[in-house]
PDB file of C-alpha atoms and ligand atoms in Angstrom:
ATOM      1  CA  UNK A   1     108.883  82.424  71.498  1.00 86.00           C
ATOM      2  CA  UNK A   2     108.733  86.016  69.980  1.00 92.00           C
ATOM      3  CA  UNK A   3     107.929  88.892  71.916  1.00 95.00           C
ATOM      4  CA  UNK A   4     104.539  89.436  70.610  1.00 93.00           C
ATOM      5  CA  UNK A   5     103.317  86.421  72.236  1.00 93.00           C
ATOM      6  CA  UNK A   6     104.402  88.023  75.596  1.00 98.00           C
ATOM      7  CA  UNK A   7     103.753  90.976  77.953  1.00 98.00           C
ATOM      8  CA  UNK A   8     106.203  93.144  78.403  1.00 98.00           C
ATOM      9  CA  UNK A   9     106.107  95.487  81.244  1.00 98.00           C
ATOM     10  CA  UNK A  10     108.176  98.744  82.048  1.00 98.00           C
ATOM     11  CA  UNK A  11     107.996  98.528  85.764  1.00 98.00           C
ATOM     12  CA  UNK A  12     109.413 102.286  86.246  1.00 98.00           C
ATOM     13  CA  UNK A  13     108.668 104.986  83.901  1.00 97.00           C
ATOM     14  CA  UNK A  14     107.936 109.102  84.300  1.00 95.00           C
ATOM     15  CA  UNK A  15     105.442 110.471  81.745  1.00 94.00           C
ATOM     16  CA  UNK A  16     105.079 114.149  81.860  1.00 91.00           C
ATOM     17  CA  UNK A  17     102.055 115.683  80.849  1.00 90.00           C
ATOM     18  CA  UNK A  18     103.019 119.133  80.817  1.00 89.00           C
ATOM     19  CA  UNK A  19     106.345 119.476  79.980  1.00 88.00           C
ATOM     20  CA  UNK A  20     107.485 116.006  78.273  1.00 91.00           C
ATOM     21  CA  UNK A  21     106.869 114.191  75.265  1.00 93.00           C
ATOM     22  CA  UNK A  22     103.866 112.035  77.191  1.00 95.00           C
ATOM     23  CA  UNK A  23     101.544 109.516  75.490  1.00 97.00           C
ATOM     24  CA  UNK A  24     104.171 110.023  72.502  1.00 97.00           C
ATOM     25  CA  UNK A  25     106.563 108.064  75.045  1.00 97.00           C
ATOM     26  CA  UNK A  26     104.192 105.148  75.873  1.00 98.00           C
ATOM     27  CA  UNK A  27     103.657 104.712  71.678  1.00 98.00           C
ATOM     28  CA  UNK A  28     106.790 104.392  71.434  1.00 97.00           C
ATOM     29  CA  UNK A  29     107.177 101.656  74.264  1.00 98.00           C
ATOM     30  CA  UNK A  30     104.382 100.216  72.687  1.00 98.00           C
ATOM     31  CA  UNK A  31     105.950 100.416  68.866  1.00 98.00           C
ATOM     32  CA  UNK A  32     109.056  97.871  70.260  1.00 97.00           C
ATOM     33  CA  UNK A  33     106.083  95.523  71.553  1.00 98.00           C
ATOM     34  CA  UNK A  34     105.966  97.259  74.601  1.00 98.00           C
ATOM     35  CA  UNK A  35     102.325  96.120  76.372  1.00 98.00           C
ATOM     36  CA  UNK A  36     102.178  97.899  80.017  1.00 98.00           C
ATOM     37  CA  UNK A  37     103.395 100.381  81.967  1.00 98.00           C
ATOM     38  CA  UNK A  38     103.937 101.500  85.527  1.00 98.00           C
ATOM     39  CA  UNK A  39     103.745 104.928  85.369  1.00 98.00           C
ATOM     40  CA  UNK A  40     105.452 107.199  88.841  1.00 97.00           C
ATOM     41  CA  UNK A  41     104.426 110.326  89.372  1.00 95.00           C
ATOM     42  CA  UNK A  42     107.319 113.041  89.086  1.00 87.00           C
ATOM     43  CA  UNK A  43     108.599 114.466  91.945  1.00 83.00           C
ATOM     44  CA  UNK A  44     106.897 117.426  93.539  1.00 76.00           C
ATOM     45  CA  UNK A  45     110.149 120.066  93.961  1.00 76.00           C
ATOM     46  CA  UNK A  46     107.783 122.939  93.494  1.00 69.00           C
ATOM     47  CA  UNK A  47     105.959 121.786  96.732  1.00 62.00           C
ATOM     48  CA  UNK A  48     108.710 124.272  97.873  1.00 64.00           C
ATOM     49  CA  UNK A  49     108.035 127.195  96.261  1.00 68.00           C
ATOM     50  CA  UNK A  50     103.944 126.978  96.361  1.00 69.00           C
ATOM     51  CA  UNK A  51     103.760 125.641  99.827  1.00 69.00           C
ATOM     52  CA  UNK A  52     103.218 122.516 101.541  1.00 70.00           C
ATOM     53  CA  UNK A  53      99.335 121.832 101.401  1.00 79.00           C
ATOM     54  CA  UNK A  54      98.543 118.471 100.411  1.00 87.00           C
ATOM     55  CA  UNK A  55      96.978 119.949  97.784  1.00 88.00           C
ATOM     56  CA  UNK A  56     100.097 119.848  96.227  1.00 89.00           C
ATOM     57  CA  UNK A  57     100.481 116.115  96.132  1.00 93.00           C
ATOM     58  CA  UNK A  58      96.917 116.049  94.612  1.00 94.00           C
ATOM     59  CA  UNK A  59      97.265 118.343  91.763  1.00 91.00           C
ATOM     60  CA  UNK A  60     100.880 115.962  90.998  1.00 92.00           C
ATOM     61  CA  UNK A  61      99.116 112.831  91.315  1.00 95.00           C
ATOM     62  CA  UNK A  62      96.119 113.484  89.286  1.00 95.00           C
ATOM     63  CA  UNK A  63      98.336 114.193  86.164  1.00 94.00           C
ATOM     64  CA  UNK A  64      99.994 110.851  86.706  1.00 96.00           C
ATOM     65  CA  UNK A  65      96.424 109.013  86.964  1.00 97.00           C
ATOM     66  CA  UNK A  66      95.140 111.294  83.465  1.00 96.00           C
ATOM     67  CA  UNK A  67      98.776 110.128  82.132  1.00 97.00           C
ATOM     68  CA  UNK A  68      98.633 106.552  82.618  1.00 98.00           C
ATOM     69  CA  UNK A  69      94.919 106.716  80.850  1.00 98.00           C
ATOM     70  CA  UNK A  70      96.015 108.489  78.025  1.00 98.00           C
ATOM     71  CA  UNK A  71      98.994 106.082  77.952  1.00 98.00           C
ATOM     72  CA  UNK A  72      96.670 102.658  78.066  1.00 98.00           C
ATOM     73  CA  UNK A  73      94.564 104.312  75.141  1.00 98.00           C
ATOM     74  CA  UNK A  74      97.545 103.365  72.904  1.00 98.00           C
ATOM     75  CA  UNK A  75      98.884 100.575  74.951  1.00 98.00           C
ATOM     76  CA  UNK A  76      97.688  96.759  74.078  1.00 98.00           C
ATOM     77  CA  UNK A  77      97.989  96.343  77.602  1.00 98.00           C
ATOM     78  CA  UNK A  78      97.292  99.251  79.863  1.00 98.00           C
ATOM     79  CA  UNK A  79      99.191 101.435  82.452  1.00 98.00           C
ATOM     80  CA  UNK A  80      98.741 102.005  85.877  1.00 98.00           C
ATOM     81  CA  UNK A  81      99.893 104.803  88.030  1.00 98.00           C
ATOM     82  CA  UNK A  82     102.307 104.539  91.212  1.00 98.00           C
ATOM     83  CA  UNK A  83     102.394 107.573  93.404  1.00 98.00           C
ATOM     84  CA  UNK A  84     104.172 108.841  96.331  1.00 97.00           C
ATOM     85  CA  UNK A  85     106.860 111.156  97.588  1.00 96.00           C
ATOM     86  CA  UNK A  86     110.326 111.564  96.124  1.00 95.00           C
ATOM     87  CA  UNK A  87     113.034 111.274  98.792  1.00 96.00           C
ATOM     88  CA  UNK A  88     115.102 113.714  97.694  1.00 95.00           C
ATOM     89  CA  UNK A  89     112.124 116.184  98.557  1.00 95.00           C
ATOM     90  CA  UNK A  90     113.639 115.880 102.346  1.00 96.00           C
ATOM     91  CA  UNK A  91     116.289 118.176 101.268  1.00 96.00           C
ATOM     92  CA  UNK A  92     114.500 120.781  99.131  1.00 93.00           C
ATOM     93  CA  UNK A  93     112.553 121.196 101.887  1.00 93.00           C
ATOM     94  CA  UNK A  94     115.301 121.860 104.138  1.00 95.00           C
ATOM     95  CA  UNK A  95     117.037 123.678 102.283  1.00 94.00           C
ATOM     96  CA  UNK A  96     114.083 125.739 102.392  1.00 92.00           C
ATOM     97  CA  UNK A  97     113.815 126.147 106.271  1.00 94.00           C
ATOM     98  CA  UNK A  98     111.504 123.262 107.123  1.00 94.00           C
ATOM     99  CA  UNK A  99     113.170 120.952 109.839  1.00 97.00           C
ATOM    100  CA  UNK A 100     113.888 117.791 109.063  1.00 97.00           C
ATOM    101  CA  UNK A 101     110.965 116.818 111.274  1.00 97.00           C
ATOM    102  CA  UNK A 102     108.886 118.909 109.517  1.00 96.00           C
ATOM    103  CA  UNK A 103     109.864 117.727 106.388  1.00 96.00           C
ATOM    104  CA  UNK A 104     108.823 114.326 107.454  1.00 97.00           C
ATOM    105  CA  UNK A 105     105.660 115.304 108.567  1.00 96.00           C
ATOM    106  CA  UNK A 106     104.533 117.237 105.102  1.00 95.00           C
ATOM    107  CA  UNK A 107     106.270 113.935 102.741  1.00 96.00           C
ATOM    108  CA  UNK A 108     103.915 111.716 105.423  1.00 97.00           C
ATOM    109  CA  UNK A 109     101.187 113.767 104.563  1.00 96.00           C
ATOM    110  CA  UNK A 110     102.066 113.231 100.945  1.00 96.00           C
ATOM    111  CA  UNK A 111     102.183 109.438 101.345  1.00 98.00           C
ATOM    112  CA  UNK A 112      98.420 109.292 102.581  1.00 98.00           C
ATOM    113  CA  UNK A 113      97.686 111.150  99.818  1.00 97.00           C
ATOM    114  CA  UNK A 114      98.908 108.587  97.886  1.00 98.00           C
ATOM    115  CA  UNK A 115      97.180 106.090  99.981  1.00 98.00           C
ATOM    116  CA  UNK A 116      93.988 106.922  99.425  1.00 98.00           C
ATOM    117  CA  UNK A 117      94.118 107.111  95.898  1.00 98.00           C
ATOM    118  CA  UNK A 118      95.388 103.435  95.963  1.00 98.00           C
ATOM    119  CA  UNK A 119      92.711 102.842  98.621  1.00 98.00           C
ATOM    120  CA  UNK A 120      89.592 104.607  95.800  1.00 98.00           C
ATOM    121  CA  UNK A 121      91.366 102.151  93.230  1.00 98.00           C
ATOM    122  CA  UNK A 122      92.740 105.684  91.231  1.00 98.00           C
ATOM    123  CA  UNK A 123      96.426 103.806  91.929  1.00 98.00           C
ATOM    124  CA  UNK A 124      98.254 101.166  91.809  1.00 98.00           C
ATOM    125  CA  UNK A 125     100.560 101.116  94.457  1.00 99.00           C
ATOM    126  CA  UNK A 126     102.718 103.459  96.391  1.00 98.00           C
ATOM    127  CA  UNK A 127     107.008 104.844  96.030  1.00 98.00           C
ATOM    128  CA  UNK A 128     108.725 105.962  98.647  1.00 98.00           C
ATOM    129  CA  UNK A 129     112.257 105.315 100.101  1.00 98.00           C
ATOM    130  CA  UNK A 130     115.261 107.503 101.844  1.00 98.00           C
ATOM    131  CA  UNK A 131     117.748 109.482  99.544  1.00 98.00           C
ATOM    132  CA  UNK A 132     120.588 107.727  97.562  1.00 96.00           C
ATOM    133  CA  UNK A 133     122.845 110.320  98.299  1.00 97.00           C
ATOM    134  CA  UNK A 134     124.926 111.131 101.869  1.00 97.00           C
ATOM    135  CA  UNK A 135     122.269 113.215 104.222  1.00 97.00           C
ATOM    136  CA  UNK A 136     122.860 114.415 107.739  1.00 96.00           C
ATOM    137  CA  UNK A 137     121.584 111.858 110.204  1.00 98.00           C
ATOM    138  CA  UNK A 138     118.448 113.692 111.971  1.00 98.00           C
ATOM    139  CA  UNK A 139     117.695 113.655 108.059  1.00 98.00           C
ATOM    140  CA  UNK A 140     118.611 109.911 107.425  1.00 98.00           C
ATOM    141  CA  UNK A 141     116.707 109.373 110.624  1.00 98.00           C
ATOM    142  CA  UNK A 142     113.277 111.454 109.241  1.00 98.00           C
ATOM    143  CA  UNK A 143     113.833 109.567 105.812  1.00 98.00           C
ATOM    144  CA  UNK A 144     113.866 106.099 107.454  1.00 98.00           C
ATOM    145  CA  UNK A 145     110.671 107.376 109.629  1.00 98.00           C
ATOM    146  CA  UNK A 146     108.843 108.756 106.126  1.00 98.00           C
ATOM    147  CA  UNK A 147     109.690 105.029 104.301  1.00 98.00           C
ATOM    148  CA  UNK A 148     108.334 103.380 107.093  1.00 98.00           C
ATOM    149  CA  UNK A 149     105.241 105.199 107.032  1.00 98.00           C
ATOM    150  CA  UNK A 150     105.018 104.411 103.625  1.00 98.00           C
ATOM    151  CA  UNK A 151     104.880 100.327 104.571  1.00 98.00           C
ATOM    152  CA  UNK A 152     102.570 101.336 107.273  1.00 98.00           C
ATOM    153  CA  UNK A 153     100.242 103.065 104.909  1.00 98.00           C
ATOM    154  CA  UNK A 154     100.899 100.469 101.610  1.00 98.00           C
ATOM    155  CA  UNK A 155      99.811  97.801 104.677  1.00 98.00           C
ATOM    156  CA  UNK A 156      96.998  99.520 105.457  1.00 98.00           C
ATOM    157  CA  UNK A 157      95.423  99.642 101.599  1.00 98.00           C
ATOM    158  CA  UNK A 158      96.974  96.793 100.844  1.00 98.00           C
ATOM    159  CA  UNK A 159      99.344  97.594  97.795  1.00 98.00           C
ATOM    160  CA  UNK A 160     102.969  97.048  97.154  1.00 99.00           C
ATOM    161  CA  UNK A 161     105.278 100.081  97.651  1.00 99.00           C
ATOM    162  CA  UNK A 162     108.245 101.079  94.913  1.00 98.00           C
ATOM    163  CA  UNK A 163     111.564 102.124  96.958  1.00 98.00           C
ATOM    164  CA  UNK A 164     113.600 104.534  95.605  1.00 97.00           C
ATOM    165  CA  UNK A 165     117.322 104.276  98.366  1.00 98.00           C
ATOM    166  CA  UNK A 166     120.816 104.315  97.651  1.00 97.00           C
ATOM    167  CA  UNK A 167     122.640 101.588  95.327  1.00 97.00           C
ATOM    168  CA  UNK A 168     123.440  98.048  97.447  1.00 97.00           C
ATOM    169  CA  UNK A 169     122.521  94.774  97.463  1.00 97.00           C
ATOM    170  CA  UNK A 170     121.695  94.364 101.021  1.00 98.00           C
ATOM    171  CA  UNK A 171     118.224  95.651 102.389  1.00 98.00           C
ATOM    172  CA  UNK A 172     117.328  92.700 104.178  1.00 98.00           C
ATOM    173  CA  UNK A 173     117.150  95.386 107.515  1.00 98.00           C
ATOM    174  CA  UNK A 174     114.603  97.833 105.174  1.00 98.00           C
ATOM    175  CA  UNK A 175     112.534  94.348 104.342  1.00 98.00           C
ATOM    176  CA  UNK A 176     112.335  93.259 107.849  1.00 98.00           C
ATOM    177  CA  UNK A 177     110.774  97.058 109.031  1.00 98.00           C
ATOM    178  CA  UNK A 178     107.920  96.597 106.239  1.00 98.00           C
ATOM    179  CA  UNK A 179     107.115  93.276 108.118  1.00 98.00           C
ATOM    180  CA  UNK A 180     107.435  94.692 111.657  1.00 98.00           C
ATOM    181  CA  UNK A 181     104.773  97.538 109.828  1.00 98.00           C
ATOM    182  CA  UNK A 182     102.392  94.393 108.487  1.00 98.00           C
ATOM    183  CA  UNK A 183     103.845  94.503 104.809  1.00 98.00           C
ATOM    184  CA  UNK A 184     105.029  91.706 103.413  1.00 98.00           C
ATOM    185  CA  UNK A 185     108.780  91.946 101.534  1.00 98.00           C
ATOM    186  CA  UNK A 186     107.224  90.249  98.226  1.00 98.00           C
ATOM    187  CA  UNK A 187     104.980  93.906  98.333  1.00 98.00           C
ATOM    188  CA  UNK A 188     107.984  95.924  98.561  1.00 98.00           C
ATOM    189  CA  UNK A 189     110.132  96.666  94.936  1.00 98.00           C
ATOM    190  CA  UNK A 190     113.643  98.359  94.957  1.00 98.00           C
ATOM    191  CA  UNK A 191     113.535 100.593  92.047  1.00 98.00           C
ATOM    192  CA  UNK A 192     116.803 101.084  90.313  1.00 97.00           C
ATOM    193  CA  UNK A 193     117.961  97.972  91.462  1.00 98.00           C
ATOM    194  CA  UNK A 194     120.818  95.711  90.206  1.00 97.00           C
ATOM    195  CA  UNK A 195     120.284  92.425  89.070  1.00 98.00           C
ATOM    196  CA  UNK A 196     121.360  90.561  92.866  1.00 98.00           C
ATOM    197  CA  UNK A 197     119.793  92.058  95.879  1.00 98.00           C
ATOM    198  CA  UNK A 198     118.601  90.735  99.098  1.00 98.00           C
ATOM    199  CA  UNK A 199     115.408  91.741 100.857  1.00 98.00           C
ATOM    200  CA  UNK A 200     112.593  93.501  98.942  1.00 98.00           C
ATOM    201  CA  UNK A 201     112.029  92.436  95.151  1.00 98.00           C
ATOM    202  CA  UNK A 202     114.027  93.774  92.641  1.00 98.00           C
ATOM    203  CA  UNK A 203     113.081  95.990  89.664  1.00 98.00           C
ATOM    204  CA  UNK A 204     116.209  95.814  87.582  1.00 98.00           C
ATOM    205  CA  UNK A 205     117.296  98.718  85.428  1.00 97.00           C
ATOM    206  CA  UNK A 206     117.301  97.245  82.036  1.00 97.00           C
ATOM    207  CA  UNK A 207     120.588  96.893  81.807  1.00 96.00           C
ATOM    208  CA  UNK A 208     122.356  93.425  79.775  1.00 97.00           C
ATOM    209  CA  UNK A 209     124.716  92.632  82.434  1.00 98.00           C
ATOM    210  CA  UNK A 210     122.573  93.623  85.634  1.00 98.00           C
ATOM    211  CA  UNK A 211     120.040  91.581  83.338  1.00 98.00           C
ATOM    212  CA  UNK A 212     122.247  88.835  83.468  1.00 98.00           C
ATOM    213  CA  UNK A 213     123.139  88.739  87.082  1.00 98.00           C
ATOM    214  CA  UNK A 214     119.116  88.735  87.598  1.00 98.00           C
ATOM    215  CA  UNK A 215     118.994  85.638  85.168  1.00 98.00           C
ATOM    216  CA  UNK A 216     121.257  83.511  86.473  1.00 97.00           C
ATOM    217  CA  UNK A 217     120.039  84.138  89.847  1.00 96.00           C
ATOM    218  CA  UNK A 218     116.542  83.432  89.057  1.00 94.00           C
ATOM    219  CA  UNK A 219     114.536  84.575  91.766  1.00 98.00           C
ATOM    220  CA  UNK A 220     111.685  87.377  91.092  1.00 98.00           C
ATOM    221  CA  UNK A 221     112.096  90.329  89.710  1.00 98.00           C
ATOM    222  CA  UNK A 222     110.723  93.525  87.546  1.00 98.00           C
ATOM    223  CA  UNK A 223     112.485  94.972  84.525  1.00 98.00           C
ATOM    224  CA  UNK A 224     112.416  98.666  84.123  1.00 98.00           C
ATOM    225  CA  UNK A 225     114.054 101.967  82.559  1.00 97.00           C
ATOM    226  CA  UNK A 226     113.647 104.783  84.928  1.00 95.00           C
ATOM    227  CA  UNK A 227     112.764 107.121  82.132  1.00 95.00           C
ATOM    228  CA  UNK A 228     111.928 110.605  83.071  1.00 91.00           C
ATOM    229  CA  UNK A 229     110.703 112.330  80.341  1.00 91.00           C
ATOM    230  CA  UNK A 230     112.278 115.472  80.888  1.00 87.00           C
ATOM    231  CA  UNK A 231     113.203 117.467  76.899  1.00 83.00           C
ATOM    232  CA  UNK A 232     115.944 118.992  79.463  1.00 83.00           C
ATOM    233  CA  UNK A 233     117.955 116.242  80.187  1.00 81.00           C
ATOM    234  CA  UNK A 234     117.621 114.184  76.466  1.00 73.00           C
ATOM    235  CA  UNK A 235     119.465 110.887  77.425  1.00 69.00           C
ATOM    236  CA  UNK A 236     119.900 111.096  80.718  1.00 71.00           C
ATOM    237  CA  UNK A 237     118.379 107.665  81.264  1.00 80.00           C
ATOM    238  CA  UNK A 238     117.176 104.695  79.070  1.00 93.00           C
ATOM    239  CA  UNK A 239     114.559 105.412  76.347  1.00 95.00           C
ATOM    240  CA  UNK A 240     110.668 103.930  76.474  1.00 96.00           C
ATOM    241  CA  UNK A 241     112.625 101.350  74.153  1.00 97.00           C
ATOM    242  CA  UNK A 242     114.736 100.034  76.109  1.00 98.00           C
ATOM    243  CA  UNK A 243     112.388  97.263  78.090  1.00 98.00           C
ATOM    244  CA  UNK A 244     111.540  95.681  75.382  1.00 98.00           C
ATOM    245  CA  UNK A 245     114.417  95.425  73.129  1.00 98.00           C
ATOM    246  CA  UNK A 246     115.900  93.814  76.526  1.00 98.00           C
ATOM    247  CA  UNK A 247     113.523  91.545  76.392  1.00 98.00           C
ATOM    248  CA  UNK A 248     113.693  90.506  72.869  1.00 98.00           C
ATOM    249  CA  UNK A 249     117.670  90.012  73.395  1.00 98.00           C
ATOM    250  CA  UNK A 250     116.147  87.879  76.406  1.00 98.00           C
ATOM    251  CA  UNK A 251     114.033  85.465  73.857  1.00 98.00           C
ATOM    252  CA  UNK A 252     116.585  85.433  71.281  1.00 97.00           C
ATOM    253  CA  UNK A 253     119.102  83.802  74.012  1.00 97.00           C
ATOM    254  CA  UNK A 254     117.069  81.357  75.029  1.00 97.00           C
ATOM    255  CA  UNK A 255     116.008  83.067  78.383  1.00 98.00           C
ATOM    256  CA  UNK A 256     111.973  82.670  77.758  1.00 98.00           C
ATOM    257  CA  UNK A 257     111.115  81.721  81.870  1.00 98.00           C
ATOM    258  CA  UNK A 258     113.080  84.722  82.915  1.00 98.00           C
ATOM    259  CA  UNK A 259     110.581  86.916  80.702  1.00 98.00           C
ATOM    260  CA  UNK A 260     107.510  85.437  82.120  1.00 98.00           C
ATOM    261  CA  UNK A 261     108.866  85.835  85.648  1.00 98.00           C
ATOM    262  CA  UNK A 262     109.646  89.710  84.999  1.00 98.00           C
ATOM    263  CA  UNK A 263     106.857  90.283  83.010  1.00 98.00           C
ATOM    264  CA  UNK A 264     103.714  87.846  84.387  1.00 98.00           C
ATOM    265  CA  UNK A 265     104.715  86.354  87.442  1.00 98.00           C
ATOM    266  CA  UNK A 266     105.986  88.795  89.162  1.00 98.00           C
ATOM    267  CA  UNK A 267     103.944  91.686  88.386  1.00 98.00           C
ATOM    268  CA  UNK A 268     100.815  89.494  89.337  1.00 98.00           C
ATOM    269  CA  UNK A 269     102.422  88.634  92.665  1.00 98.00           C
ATOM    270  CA  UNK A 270     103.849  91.679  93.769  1.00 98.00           C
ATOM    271  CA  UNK A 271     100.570  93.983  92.338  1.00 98.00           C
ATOM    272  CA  UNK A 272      98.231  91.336  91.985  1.00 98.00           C
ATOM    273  CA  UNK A 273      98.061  92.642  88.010  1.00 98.00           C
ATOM    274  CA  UNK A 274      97.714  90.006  85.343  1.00 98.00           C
ATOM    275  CA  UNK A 275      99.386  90.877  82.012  1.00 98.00           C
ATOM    276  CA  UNK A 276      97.887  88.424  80.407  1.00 98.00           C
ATOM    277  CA  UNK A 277      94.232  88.870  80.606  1.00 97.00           C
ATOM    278  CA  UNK A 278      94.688  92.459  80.363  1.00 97.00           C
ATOM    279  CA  UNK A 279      96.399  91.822  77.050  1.00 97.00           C
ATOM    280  CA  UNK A 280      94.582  92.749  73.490  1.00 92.00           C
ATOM    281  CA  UNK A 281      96.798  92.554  70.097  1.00 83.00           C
TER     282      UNK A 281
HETATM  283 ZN1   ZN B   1     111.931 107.335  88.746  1.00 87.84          ZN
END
């Protein structure tokens, strides 16, 4: 097998229409056989400095919806947008004087933003999660309230929801609240994942040996590169390349099952997207 007879899907990836390099990104995803995208919003830091209406969260999201069009114009797939609130935001916002209750409230308010553009079919699913670095607890405490808000609303509109939490491999405890909240844990993706984790499904940084670990493993999971477009910070995570040269080192050693399970199987049971029919070469 040869990797144009397969989808290959970037389950992660920031394009940014205003100040990054954009649909010139996704062609060149889509010049390494690249075939669909999951494109996140970026996060909304200047929420702080222009205030907190959920306007905000609109005017964010709707580049990320005219992004992933422009993006499936030159895709032989498509792309889809994922949107939701950033959980770093927490602490921008109280650093800027909001309480962390507050804070919670406004990235809430943010989050049914994002469900109702899932709900009006404008998105695909949701991201949300708690930060990955050391907080205070009433913050840890407002974070964990904000995710699980976030599997309330993803329940609601039924769509998966993209986690962004600190590293680990155990989040069994963060799978069993999206159940208590009436999401299921094959609807809930750990962004930035390693290849073993336990819990939600894992979208595995494209990575060979985390790519490995996933392998030999084989359960389900997502390949992706966490690019963020940002001409600031020029390397500062993998390249639009990355997913699929990973997954052409994937056919070349024989690992042909793991691709379909990261790039068909999962993706249709976790989004309910099917890379295949959506596929024109
Ligand atoms: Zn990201």
């Amino acid at each position: 097998m040869d990797i144009d007879d397969t989808p290959v899907l970037d389950n992660h990836l920031h394009l940014d229409p205003v100040n990054g390099r954009n649909v010139a990104a996704a062609e060149e995803f889509a010049s390494q056989g690249g075939t669909h995208l999951l494109v996140l919003n970026k996060p909304s830091w200047h929420l702080v400095e222009k205030g907190t209406d959920e306007a905000i969260f609109r005017e964010v999201f709707d580049l990320t919806v005219e992004a992933a069009a422009a993006a499936s114009e030159v895709l032989d797939g498509r792309a889809w947008p994922v949107l939701g609130v950033h959980p770093a935001l927490i602490s921008k916002l109280v650093d800027g004087g909001y309480t962390p209750p507050e804070a919670r409230d406004i990235m809430q308010a943010g989050l049914d933003v994002a469900a109702e553009y899932v709900d009006n079919s404008d998105a695909l699913a949701m991201k949300s999660g708690r930060p990955h670095y050391d907080v205070d607890d009433v913050v840890w405490e407002a974070s964990n309230e904000v995710m699980c808000h976030g599997f309330e609303r993803a329940a609601d509109v039924g769509c998966a929801i993209q986690l962004h939490t600190e590293g680990g491999e155990d989040f069994e405890a963060v799978a069993g609240w999206a159940e208590d909240r009436g999401l299921d844990r094959t609807q809930v993706v750990k962004h930035y994942s390693g290849g073993q984790l336990r819990g939600p499904v894992k979208s595995v940084l494209a990575d060979k040996d985390e790519l490995e670990i996933a392998v030999e493993t084989d359960e389900p999971f997502l390949m992706e590169t966490d690019y963020i477009d940002d001409p600031d910070r020029p390397g500062a995570v993998l390249g639009p390349k990355t997913v699929p040269r990973r997954v052409r080192w994937l056919l070349e050693n024989g690992h042909e099952d793991a691709v379909r399970t990261a790039h068909v199987e999962t993706p249709k049971a976790v989004y309910g997207i099917d890379t295949e029919a959506t596929l024109e070469r």
